[in-house]
Amino acid sequence: MQQFIDKYNFAGKRAIVRVDFNVPLNEKFEITDDTRIRRAMPTLKKVLAEGGSLIIMSHLGRPKKVDPKFSLKHIVGRVSECLGVPVQFAPDCQKAKAQADALKPGEVLLLENLRYYAEEEGKPRGLAEDASDEEKKAAKAAVKASQKEFVKTLASYADCYINDAFGTAHRAHGSTALIAEYFPNDKMFGYLMEGEIKAIDNVLKNAQRPLTAIIGGSKVSSKLAVLKNLVGKVDNLIIGGGMGYTFIKAKGGKIGQSLHEDELIPDALEIMKEAAERGVNLSLSVATVCGQSFDNDTPRQIFPIDQIPDEWEGMDASPESLKNWREIIMKSKTILWNGPVGVFELPNFAKGTLQIAQDLADATAQGAYTLVGGGDSVAAVTQMGFADKVSYVSTGGGAMLEAIEGKILPGIAAIQD
Ligand code: AMP
């Protein structure tokens, strides 16, 4: 049964907390963005303030074996600074029992990267490329069997389990899902997870209407399930960025060299048909800022979205499209935004995406509920200094997308069961 962190008293308890400290590091192993560490602080500090002790666990990067580049020791100092107490380090997450048992109230132990072990993901490693199906099956069964011991060892360190790692909630890994069964009455979401779940519910379940989704990014294929789920829920669906050109081509427009996926034209047609049948306002770009090659200094020119000359490529939303979208956004009470409406990495083609960030901040000031997720959208909001001017900035890329596809995430289900 799920407990709520607010009601749980951690006095004298050892809490094992799955966080997402998968932070970017530079070549000197310095943290270049500590957002994920800071966002876990309310949960970690509550445990310490009540006289509990902490065993913190995370992955970092995608090591396939023990690799010092991906060691969590690089972040011990920063975690310690944020918590305001010293942080001990366990150099092997499977051999930390003695250190965990020795923790006194208020003390903190950070475990080494969980993904040094294949058991965390439960996927075999090091299989020969020409391995037979039999061999693959046997390797999978072996790692699944040893995964139980791996998870049991982690669970043996603590009295209660907190999952505060939304960024990995869409993975059924040892530390994100399987471990929960060892804490039937002492498992809970941390504050960050609770916030993320509520934010998604505010959009998908309890939205004030009109509800608008702005979906951008490169490809229809990567967000097809998102679009299909949202078209059944929203009042307005704004489709921008690279993925918009597949829709324009599906409608018979000329898109020049713009990014598109011919094989997804049937899906685009189906989404447009469903939107029409349901009375959903599906809004595409009307004109686009084009370039002649994919670089920042290429000449720029605006063309109608369906009349892009052969040698030009659509790279950002035009002022006219942005004006239409702003009108929709400012009339909305709930807005979800995921994905840039142009090539955000190139400053000359980032204006559209930055304008959407501005629109969301303005809509929020007017009382709308706004949820922003996905790398470029979050970067745009942050670059404008608007992270506090929208209602919620999600920490999960893939996890947020799967949640808005309507999937139940394993990390969430394991706590709620
Ligand atoms: P996603 O990861 O699906 O959210 O897509 C983000 C990527 O979409 C960014 O790298 C953008 O550069 C890219 N993108 C957005 N608009 C365009 C466009 N018109 N043409 C090419 N790439 C685009």
Short mmCIF file of C-alpha atoms and ligand atoms in Angstrom, two decimals:
data_model
loop_
_atom_site.label_atom_id
_atom_site.label_comp_id
_atom_site.label_asym_id
_atom_site.label_seq_id
_atom_site.Cartn_x
_atom_site.Cartn_y
_atom_site.Cartn_z
CA MET A 1 0.00 0.00 0.00
CA GLN A 2 1.30 3.39 -0.95
CA GLN A 3 2.22 5.81 1.82
CA PHE A 4 2.38 9.53 1.35
CA ILE A 5 5.70 11.16 2.09
CA ASP A 6 3.99 14.06 3.85
CA LYS A 7 2.36 11.73 6.38
CA TYR A 8 5.38 9.45 6.83
CA ASN A 9 7.58 10.04 9.86
CA PHE A 10 11.21 9.23 9.14
CA ALA A 11 12.48 9.50 12.74
CA GLY A 12 14.98 6.68 13.29
CA LYS A 13 14.31 5.21 9.81
CA ARG A 14 16.75 4.44 7.04
CA ALA A 15 15.26 5.53 3.74
CA ILE A 16 16.58 4.26 0.43
CA VAL A 17 15.76 6.88 -2.18
CA ARG A 18 15.94 6.40 -5.96
CA VAL A 19 16.78 9.77 -7.44
CA ASP A 20 17.68 10.81 -10.96
CA PHE A 21 21.16 12.27 -10.54
CA ASN A 22 21.99 11.59 -14.18
CA VAL A 23 23.44 15.08 -14.52
CA PRO A 24 25.60 16.37 -17.40
CA LEU A 25 29.34 16.47 -16.64
CA ASN A 26 32.08 18.24 -18.61
CA GLU A 27 35.47 16.73 -19.49
CA LYS A 28 36.77 17.69 -16.02
CA PHE A 29 33.84 15.81 -14.48
CA GLU A 30 32.25 19.04 -13.27
CA ILE A 31 28.48 19.25 -13.20
CA THR A 32 27.24 21.64 -15.90
CA ASP A 33 23.58 21.61 -14.81
CA ASP A 34 22.61 20.53 -11.29
CA THR A 35 18.84 20.95 -11.75
CA ARG A 36 18.18 17.26 -11.12
CA ILE A 37 20.12 17.34 -7.85
CA ARG A 38 18.37 20.49 -6.64
CA ARG A 39 14.91 19.18 -7.56
CA ALA A 40 15.40 16.13 -5.27
CA MET A 41 16.31 18.26 -2.25
CA PRO A 42 12.83 18.70 -0.69
CA THR A 43 12.45 14.93 -0.38
CA LEU A 44 15.97 14.30 0.89
CA LYS A 45 15.83 17.17 3.36
CA LYS A 46 12.52 16.02 4.83
CA VAL A 47 14.04 12.63 5.74
CA LEU A 48 17.05 14.25 7.40
CA ALA A 49 15.06 16.95 9.18
CA GLU A 50 12.91 14.30 10.85
CA GLY A 51 15.89 12.32 12.13
CA GLY A 52 16.04 9.71 9.38
CA SER A 53 19.12 8.63 7.46
CA LEU A 54 19.50 8.44 3.70
CA ILE A 55 20.79 5.89 1.27
CA ILE A 56 20.71 7.63 -2.10
CA MET A 57 20.88 5.64 -5.33
CA SER A 58 20.97 6.67 -8.99
CA HIS A 59 22.39 5.86 -12.37
CA LEU A 60 24.70 8.17 -14.33
CA GLY A 61 25.07 7.84 -18.09
CA ARG A 62 24.91 4.50 -19.82
CA PRO A 63 27.92 2.48 -18.68
CA LYS A 64 27.94 -1.13 -19.79
CA LYS A 65 30.48 -2.11 -17.11
CA VAL A 66 32.38 -0.46 -14.25
CA ASP A 67 33.73 2.73 -15.82
CA PRO A 68 35.21 5.57 -13.70
CA LYS A 69 33.88 8.12 -16.22
CA PHE A 70 30.39 7.37 -14.98
CA SER A 71 31.19 7.25 -11.27
CA LEU A 72 28.79 9.02 -8.94
CA LYS A 73 31.77 10.03 -6.83
CA HIS A 74 32.01 13.02 -9.21
CA ILE A 75 28.84 14.43 -7.70
CA VAL A 76 29.38 13.70 -3.98
CA GLY A 77 30.61 17.25 -3.33
CA ARG A 78 27.64 18.92 -4.99
CA VAL A 79 25.09 16.69 -3.23
CA SER A 80 26.79 17.44 0.06
CA GLU A 81 26.70 21.21 -0.62
CA CYS A 82 23.01 21.09 -1.49
CA LEU A 83 22.11 19.01 1.57
CA GLY A 84 24.39 20.95 3.89
CA VAL A 85 25.81 17.76 5.45
CA PRO A 86 28.73 15.46 4.57
CA VAL A 87 27.89 12.63 2.17
CA GLN A 88 29.57 9.23 2.49
CA PHE A 89 30.20 7.21 -0.64
CA ALA A 90 29.74 3.47 -1.20
CA PRO A 91 32.04 2.46 -4.08
CA ASP A 92 30.01 -0.66 -4.87
CA CYS A 93 26.22 -0.44 -4.63
CA GLN A 94 26.05 -4.16 -3.84
CA LYS A 95 28.57 -4.07 -0.99
CA ALA A 96 27.21 -1.22 1.09
CA LYS A 97 25.39 -3.14 3.82
CA ALA A 98 27.91 -2.37 6.57
CA GLN A 99 27.98 1.34 5.65
CA ALA A 100 24.18 1.48 5.54
CA ASP A 101 23.83 -0.29 8.90
CA ALA A 102 26.27 2.16 10.47
CA LEU A 103 24.28 5.25 9.39
CA LYS A 104 23.09 7.38 12.29
CA PRO A 105 20.10 9.74 12.11
CA GLY A 106 20.93 12.66 9.84
CA GLU A 107 23.67 10.79 7.95
CA VAL A 108 23.81 10.23 4.22
CA LEU A 109 25.29 7.49 2.02
CA LEU A 110 25.43 7.78 -1.78
CA LEU A 111 25.72 4.48 -3.65
CA GLU A 112 27.93 4.05 -6.72
CA ASN A 113 26.26 3.94 -10.15
CA LEU A 114 23.55 1.27 -10.22
CA ARG A 115 24.14 0.66 -13.92
CA TYR A 116 27.60 -0.76 -13.29
CA TYR A 117 25.48 -3.88 -12.81
CA ALA A 118 23.50 -5.39 -15.70
CA GLU A 119 20.93 -6.42 -13.09
CA GLU A 120 19.73 -2.84 -12.65
CA GLU A 121 18.27 -2.82 -16.16
CA GLY A 122 17.75 -6.59 -16.19
CA LYS A 123 19.25 -6.87 -19.66
CA PRO A 124 22.14 -9.19 -20.55
CA ARG A 125 25.45 -7.61 -21.52
CA GLY A 126 28.42 -8.70 -23.56
CA LEU A 127 26.50 -11.15 -25.73
CA ALA A 128 28.37 -12.10 -28.92
CA GLU A 129 26.85 -10.47 -32.01
CA ASP A 130 26.25 -13.88 -33.53
CA ALA A 131 24.65 -15.32 -30.37
CA SER A 132 21.87 -17.77 -31.16
CA ASP A 133 18.31 -17.21 -29.97
CA GLU A 134 18.86 -19.96 -27.42
CA GLU A 135 21.94 -18.21 -26.04
CA LYS A 136 20.11 -14.88 -25.91
CA LYS A 137 17.23 -16.48 -24.04
CA ALA A 138 19.56 -18.18 -21.55
CA ALA A 139 21.49 -14.92 -20.95
CA LYS A 140 18.24 -13.06 -20.35
CA ALA A 141 17.00 -15.70 -17.92
CA ALA A 142 20.34 -15.58 -16.06
CA VAL A 143 20.29 -11.80 -15.61
CA LYS A 144 16.64 -11.87 -14.56
CA ALA A 145 17.48 -14.52 -11.93
CA SER A 146 20.43 -12.57 -10.53
CA GLN A 147 18.35 -9.36 -10.63
CA LYS A 148 16.30 -10.67 -7.71
CA GLU A 149 19.41 -10.91 -5.51
CA PHE A 150 20.59 -7.48 -6.70
CA VAL A 151 17.30 -5.84 -5.73
CA LYS A 152 17.06 -7.77 -2.45
CA THR A 153 20.52 -6.53 -1.45
CA LEU A 154 19.55 -2.90 -2.11
CA ALA A 155 16.32 -3.37 -0.18
CA SER A 156 18.21 -4.85 2.78
CA TYR A 157 19.85 -1.46 3.43
CA ALA A 158 16.68 0.35 4.46
CA ASP A 159 13.35 0.46 6.33
CA CYS A 160 11.48 2.38 3.65
CA TYR A 161 11.72 3.16 -0.07
CA ILE A 162 11.11 6.47 -1.81
CA ASN A 163 11.01 6.85 -5.58
CA ASP A 164 11.80 10.42 -6.60
CA ALA A 165 13.27 9.62 -10.03
CA PHE A 166 10.65 10.71 -12.55
CA GLY A 167 13.26 10.73 -15.33
CA THR A 168 13.47 6.92 -15.14
CA ALA A 169 9.88 6.17 -14.11
CA HIS A 170 9.16 4.72 -17.56
CA ARG A 171 11.73 1.98 -17.00
CA ALA A 172 10.90 -1.22 -15.09
CA HIS A 173 14.38 -1.40 -13.55
CA GLY A 174 15.52 -2.90 -10.27
CA SER A 175 15.75 0.36 -8.34
CA THR A 176 12.82 2.11 -10.03
CA ALA A 177 10.16 -0.59 -9.82
CA LEU A 178 11.15 -4.07 -8.61
CA ILE A 179 12.51 -2.92 -5.24
CA ALA A 180 9.09 -1.60 -4.20
CA GLU A 181 7.79 -5.08 -3.44
CA TYR A 182 10.17 -5.33 -0.46
CA PHE A 183 8.42 -2.38 1.18
CA PRO A 184 4.70 -3.23 0.92
CA ASN A 185 3.74 -0.71 3.63
CA ASP A 186 6.68 1.65 3.43
CA LYS A 187 6.96 2.71 -0.20
CA MET A 188 6.14 6.17 -1.45
CA PHE A 189 6.74 8.84 -4.05
CA GLY A 190 9.06 11.70 -3.22
CA TYR A 191 7.89 15.29 -3.66
CA LEU A 192 9.33 15.55 -7.16
CA MET A 193 7.49 12.46 -8.38
CA GLU A 194 4.28 13.65 -6.72
CA GLY A 195 4.67 17.01 -8.45
CA GLU A 196 5.24 15.42 -11.86
CA ILE A 197 2.26 13.06 -11.47
CA LYS A 198 -0.02 15.91 -10.39
CA ALA A 199 1.18 18.09 -13.27
CA ILE A 200 0.32 15.41 -15.82
CA ASP A 201 -3.04 14.76 -14.14
CA ASN A 202 -3.75 18.50 -14.29
CA VAL A 203 -3.48 18.23 -18.07
CA LEU A 204 -4.78 14.77 -18.91
CA LYS A 205 -7.39 14.20 -16.19
CA ASN A 206 -8.47 17.44 -14.54
CA ALA A 207 -7.87 20.04 -17.23
CA GLN A 208 -9.67 23.35 -17.18
CA ARG A 209 -10.79 24.05 -20.72
CA PRO A 210 -9.91 25.08 -23.33
CA LEU A 211 -7.02 22.61 -23.23
CA THR A 212 -4.23 23.16 -25.76
CA ALA A 213 -1.25 20.95 -26.57
CA ILE A 214 1.72 22.33 -28.49
CA ILE A 215 3.76 19.48 -29.88
CA GLY A 216 6.94 20.20 -31.80
CA GLY A 217 10.25 18.51 -32.44
CA SER A 218 11.83 16.68 -35.28
CA LYS A 219 9.77 13.66 -36.20
CA VAL A 220 6.17 12.51 -36.21
CA SER A 221 7.43 8.96 -35.61
CA SER A 222 8.90 9.80 -32.21
CA LYS A 223 5.67 11.42 -30.99
CA LEU A 224 3.02 9.50 -32.93
CA ALA A 225 1.51 7.85 -29.84
CA VAL A 226 1.51 11.24 -28.08
CA LEU A 227 -0.39 12.89 -30.95
CA LYS A 228 -2.87 10.00 -31.17
CA ASN A 229 -3.63 10.16 -27.45
CA LEU A 230 -3.86 13.96 -27.31
CA VAL A 231 -6.16 14.32 -30.30
CA GLY A 232 -8.79 12.52 -28.23
CA LYS A 233 -8.38 14.85 -25.27
CA VAL A 234 -7.53 18.42 -26.27
CA ASP A 235 -9.50 21.33 -27.73
CA ASN A 236 -6.55 22.70 -29.69
CA LEU A 237 -3.60 20.76 -31.05
CA ILE A 238 -0.75 22.92 -32.32
CA ILE A 239 1.77 20.94 -34.35
CA GLY A 240 5.03 22.74 -35.09
CA GLY A 241 8.70 22.11 -35.80
CA GLY A 242 10.04 19.48 -38.17
CA MET A 243 7.09 17.17 -37.64
CA GLY A 244 4.67 19.71 -39.10
CA TYR A 245 5.96 19.23 -42.67
CA THR A 246 4.74 15.63 -42.84
CA PHE A 247 1.24 17.00 -42.18
CA ILE A 248 1.65 19.71 -44.82
CA LYS A 249 2.88 17.16 -47.36
CA ALA A 250 -0.04 14.88 -46.45
CA LYS A 251 -2.35 17.80 -47.36
CA GLY A 252 -0.64 18.10 -50.76
CA GLY A 253 1.67 21.04 -49.92
CA LYS A 254 5.12 21.62 -51.42
CA ILE A 255 7.67 21.46 -48.61
CA GLY A 256 11.00 21.73 -50.47
CA GLN A 257 13.86 20.13 -48.54
CA SER A 258 12.01 20.25 -45.20
CA LEU A 259 12.23 17.33 -42.82
CA HIS A 260 9.41 14.83 -43.35
CA GLU A 261 8.55 11.15 -43.12
CA ASP A 262 6.66 9.84 -46.14
CA GLU A 263 5.81 6.59 -44.40
CA LEU A 264 3.93 8.54 -41.71
CA ILE A 265 1.66 10.37 -44.14
CA PRO A 266 -1.19 7.88 -43.52
CA ASP A 267 -0.87 8.49 -39.76
CA ALA A 268 -0.84 12.25 -40.30
CA LEU A 269 -4.00 11.98 -42.42
CA GLU A 270 -5.67 9.85 -39.76
CA ILE A 271 -4.80 12.34 -37.00
CA MET A 272 -6.19 15.23 -39.09
CA LYS A 273 -9.37 13.23 -39.82
CA GLU A 274 -9.87 12.39 -36.17
CA ALA A 275 -9.31 16.01 -35.17
CA ALA A 276 -11.95 17.11 -37.70
CA GLU A 277 -14.45 14.48 -36.50
CA ARG A 278 -13.95 15.41 -32.87
CA GLY A 279 -14.06 19.14 -33.49
CA VAL A 280 -10.46 19.58 -32.35
CA ASN A 281 -8.76 22.66 -33.77
CA LEU A 282 -5.57 21.23 -35.30
CA SER A 283 -3.34 24.19 -36.06
CA LEU A 284 -0.31 23.90 -38.34
CA SER A 285 2.12 26.61 -39.42
CA VAL A 286 0.82 28.93 -42.15
CA ALA A 287 4.26 30.18 -43.18
CA THR A 288 7.76 29.20 -42.29
CA VAL A 289 11.22 30.72 -41.99
CA CYS A 290 13.35 28.73 -44.43
CA GLY A 291 17.05 28.30 -44.92
CA GLN A 292 19.09 26.96 -47.83
CA SER A 293 21.26 24.71 -45.70
CA PHE A 294 21.20 23.43 -42.15
CA ASP A 295 23.42 26.06 -40.56
CA ASN A 296 22.94 29.21 -38.56
CA ASP A 297 24.23 31.65 -41.18
CA THR A 298 22.36 30.30 -44.18
CA PRO A 299 20.21 32.94 -45.95
CA ARG A 300 16.69 33.13 -44.51
CA GLN A 301 13.40 33.71 -46.25
CA ILE A 302 9.75 33.27 -45.31
CA PHE A 303 7.50 31.19 -47.60
CA PRO A 304 3.90 30.04 -47.30
CA ILE A 305 4.06 26.65 -45.59
CA ASP A 306 2.73 24.75 -48.61
CA GLN A 307 4.78 26.59 -51.24
CA ILE A 308 8.37 26.08 -50.15
CA PRO A 309 10.66 26.14 -53.22
CA ASP A 310 12.63 22.98 -53.94
CA GLU A 311 15.99 24.24 -52.70
CA TRP A 312 14.68 25.69 -49.39
CA GLU A 313 14.09 24.00 -46.06
CA GLY A 314 11.60 25.00 -43.34
CA MET A 315 13.51 25.73 -40.13
CA ASP A 316 11.44 27.96 -37.85
CA ALA A 317 7.90 29.17 -37.30
CA SER A 318 7.11 32.48 -39.01
CA PRO A 319 5.69 35.54 -37.20
CA GLU A 320 2.29 34.89 -38.81
CA SER A 321 2.14 31.31 -37.52
CA LEU A 322 3.30 32.49 -34.09
CA LYS A 323 0.58 35.15 -34.03
CA ASN A 324 -2.09 32.52 -34.73
CA TRP A 325 -0.69 30.24 -32.07
CA ARG A 326 -0.44 33.05 -29.51
CA GLU A 327 -4.14 33.75 -30.00
CA ILE A 328 -4.97 30.11 -29.27
CA ILE A 329 -2.58 29.98 -26.31
CA MET A 330 -3.92 33.17 -24.71
CA LYS A 331 -7.50 31.84 -24.86
CA SER A 332 -6.53 28.52 -23.22
CA LYS A 333 -6.87 27.61 -19.56
CA THR A 334 -4.55 24.60 -19.69
CA ILE A 335 -1.50 24.27 -21.95
CA LEU A 336 0.94 21.43 -22.47
CA TRP A 337 4.12 22.09 -24.44
CA ASN A 338 6.64 19.52 -25.62
CA GLY A 339 9.12 20.07 -28.45
CA PRO A 340 10.62 23.08 -30.26
CA VAL A 341 8.79 24.75 -33.16
CA GLY A 342 12.07 25.25 -35.05
CA VAL A 343 15.72 24.30 -35.08
CA PHE A 344 16.33 25.60 -31.59
CA GLU A 345 20.04 24.76 -31.52
CA LEU A 346 20.71 27.40 -34.23
CA PRO A 347 20.13 30.87 -32.70
CA ASN A 348 18.82 32.32 -35.99
CA PHE A 349 16.09 29.67 -36.01
CA ALA A 350 15.32 29.65 -32.28
CA LYS A 351 13.01 32.71 -32.29
CA GLY A 352 9.78 30.74 -32.72
CA THR A 353 10.54 28.43 -29.83
CA LEU A 354 11.53 31.36 -27.59
CA GLN A 355 8.27 33.12 -28.55
CA ILE A 356 6.26 30.05 -27.45
CA ALA A 357 8.11 30.22 -24.10
CA GLN A 358 7.05 33.89 -23.86
CA ASP A 359 3.44 32.99 -24.73
CA LEU A 360 3.33 30.32 -22.06
CA ALA A 361 4.69 32.71 -19.43
CA ASP A 362 2.06 35.30 -20.45
CA ALA A 363 -0.73 32.72 -20.38
CA THR A 364 0.39 31.59 -16.92
CA ALA A 365 0.34 35.19 -15.67
CA GLN A 366 -3.23 35.36 -16.92
CA GLY A 367 -4.20 32.31 -14.83
CA ALA A 368 -3.66 29.37 -17.20
CA TYR A 369 -2.06 26.14 -16.02
CA THR A 370 1.07 25.45 -18.11
CA LEU A 371 3.21 22.31 -18.22
CA VAL A 372 6.48 22.28 -20.14
CA GLY A 373 8.56 19.17 -20.90
CA GLY A 374 11.25 17.94 -23.30
CA GLY A 375 14.88 19.08 -23.62
CA ASP A 376 14.52 22.02 -26.03
CA SER A 377 11.26 23.37 -24.63
CA VAL A 378 12.67 23.33 -21.11
CA ALA A 379 15.89 24.96 -22.41
CA ALA A 380 13.83 27.70 -24.13
CA VAL A 381 11.86 28.45 -20.97
CA THR A 382 15.06 28.46 -18.91
CA GLN A 383 16.95 30.63 -21.42
CA MET A 384 14.18 33.23 -21.22
CA GLY A 385 14.34 33.12 -17.40
CA PHE A 386 10.76 31.82 -17.28
CA ALA A 387 11.24 28.56 -15.35
CA ASP A 388 9.31 30.17 -12.47
CA LYS A 389 6.80 31.85 -14.76
CA VAL A 390 5.21 28.66 -16.05
CA SER A 391 3.23 26.35 -13.79
CA TYR A 392 5.45 23.27 -14.01
CA VAL A 393 8.69 22.31 -15.74
CA SER A 394 9.00 18.54 -16.05
CA THR A 395 12.31 16.78 -15.30
CA GLY A 396 11.43 13.77 -17.44
CA GLY A 397 11.87 13.63 -21.23
CA GLY A 398 10.99 10.07 -22.20
CA ALA A 399 8.97 9.54 -19.02
CA MET A 400 6.82 12.58 -19.68
CA LEU A 401 6.20 11.54 -23.28
CA GLU A 402 5.12 8.06 -22.22
CA ALA A 403 2.83 9.53 -19.58
CA ILE A 404 1.16 11.78 -22.16
CA GLU A 405 0.81 8.80 -24.45
CA GLY A 406 -1.51 7.58 -21.69
CA LYS A 407 0.77 4.78 -20.51
CA ILE A 408 1.02 3.74 -16.87
CA LEU A 409 4.69 4.09 -16.00
CA PRO A 410 6.27 1.08 -14.19
CA GLY A 411 7.91 3.31 -11.57
CA ILE A 412 4.53 4.82 -10.73
CA ALA A 413 2.60 1.53 -10.84
CA ALA A 414 5.11 -0.14 -8.45
CA ILE A 415 4.31 2.40 -5.76
CA GLN A 416 0.58 2.62 -6.35
CA ASP A 417 -0.06 -1.16 -6.39
P1 AMP B 1 12.47 16.23 -30.31
O1 AMP B 1 13.64 15.56 -29.66
O2 AMP B 1 11.61 15.30 -31.10
O3 AMP B 1 11.70 17.12 -29.38
O4 AMP B 1 13.08 17.16 -31.44
C1 AMP B 1 13.99 18.16 -31.16
C2 AMP B 1 14.71 18.49 -32.44
O5 AMP B 1 13.80 18.91 -33.42
C3 AMP B 1 15.69 19.62 -32.27
O6 AMP B 1 16.98 19.08 -32.39
C4 AMP B 1 15.34 20.58 -33.40
O7 AMP B 1 16.47 21.06 -34.08
C5 AMP B 1 14.53 19.69 -34.32
N1 AMP B 1 13.67 20.49 -35.21
C6 AMP B 1 12.68 21.31 -34.87
N2 AMP B 1 12.17 21.91 -35.97
C7 AMP B 1 12.86 21.46 -37.03
C8 AMP B 1 12.81 21.69 -38.42
N3 AMP B 1 11.94 22.54 -38.94
N4 AMP B 1 13.68 21.03 -39.20
C9 AMP B 1 14.57 20.18 -38.67
N5 AMP B 1 14.67 19.91 -37.37
C10 AMP B 1 13.82 20.53 -36.54
#
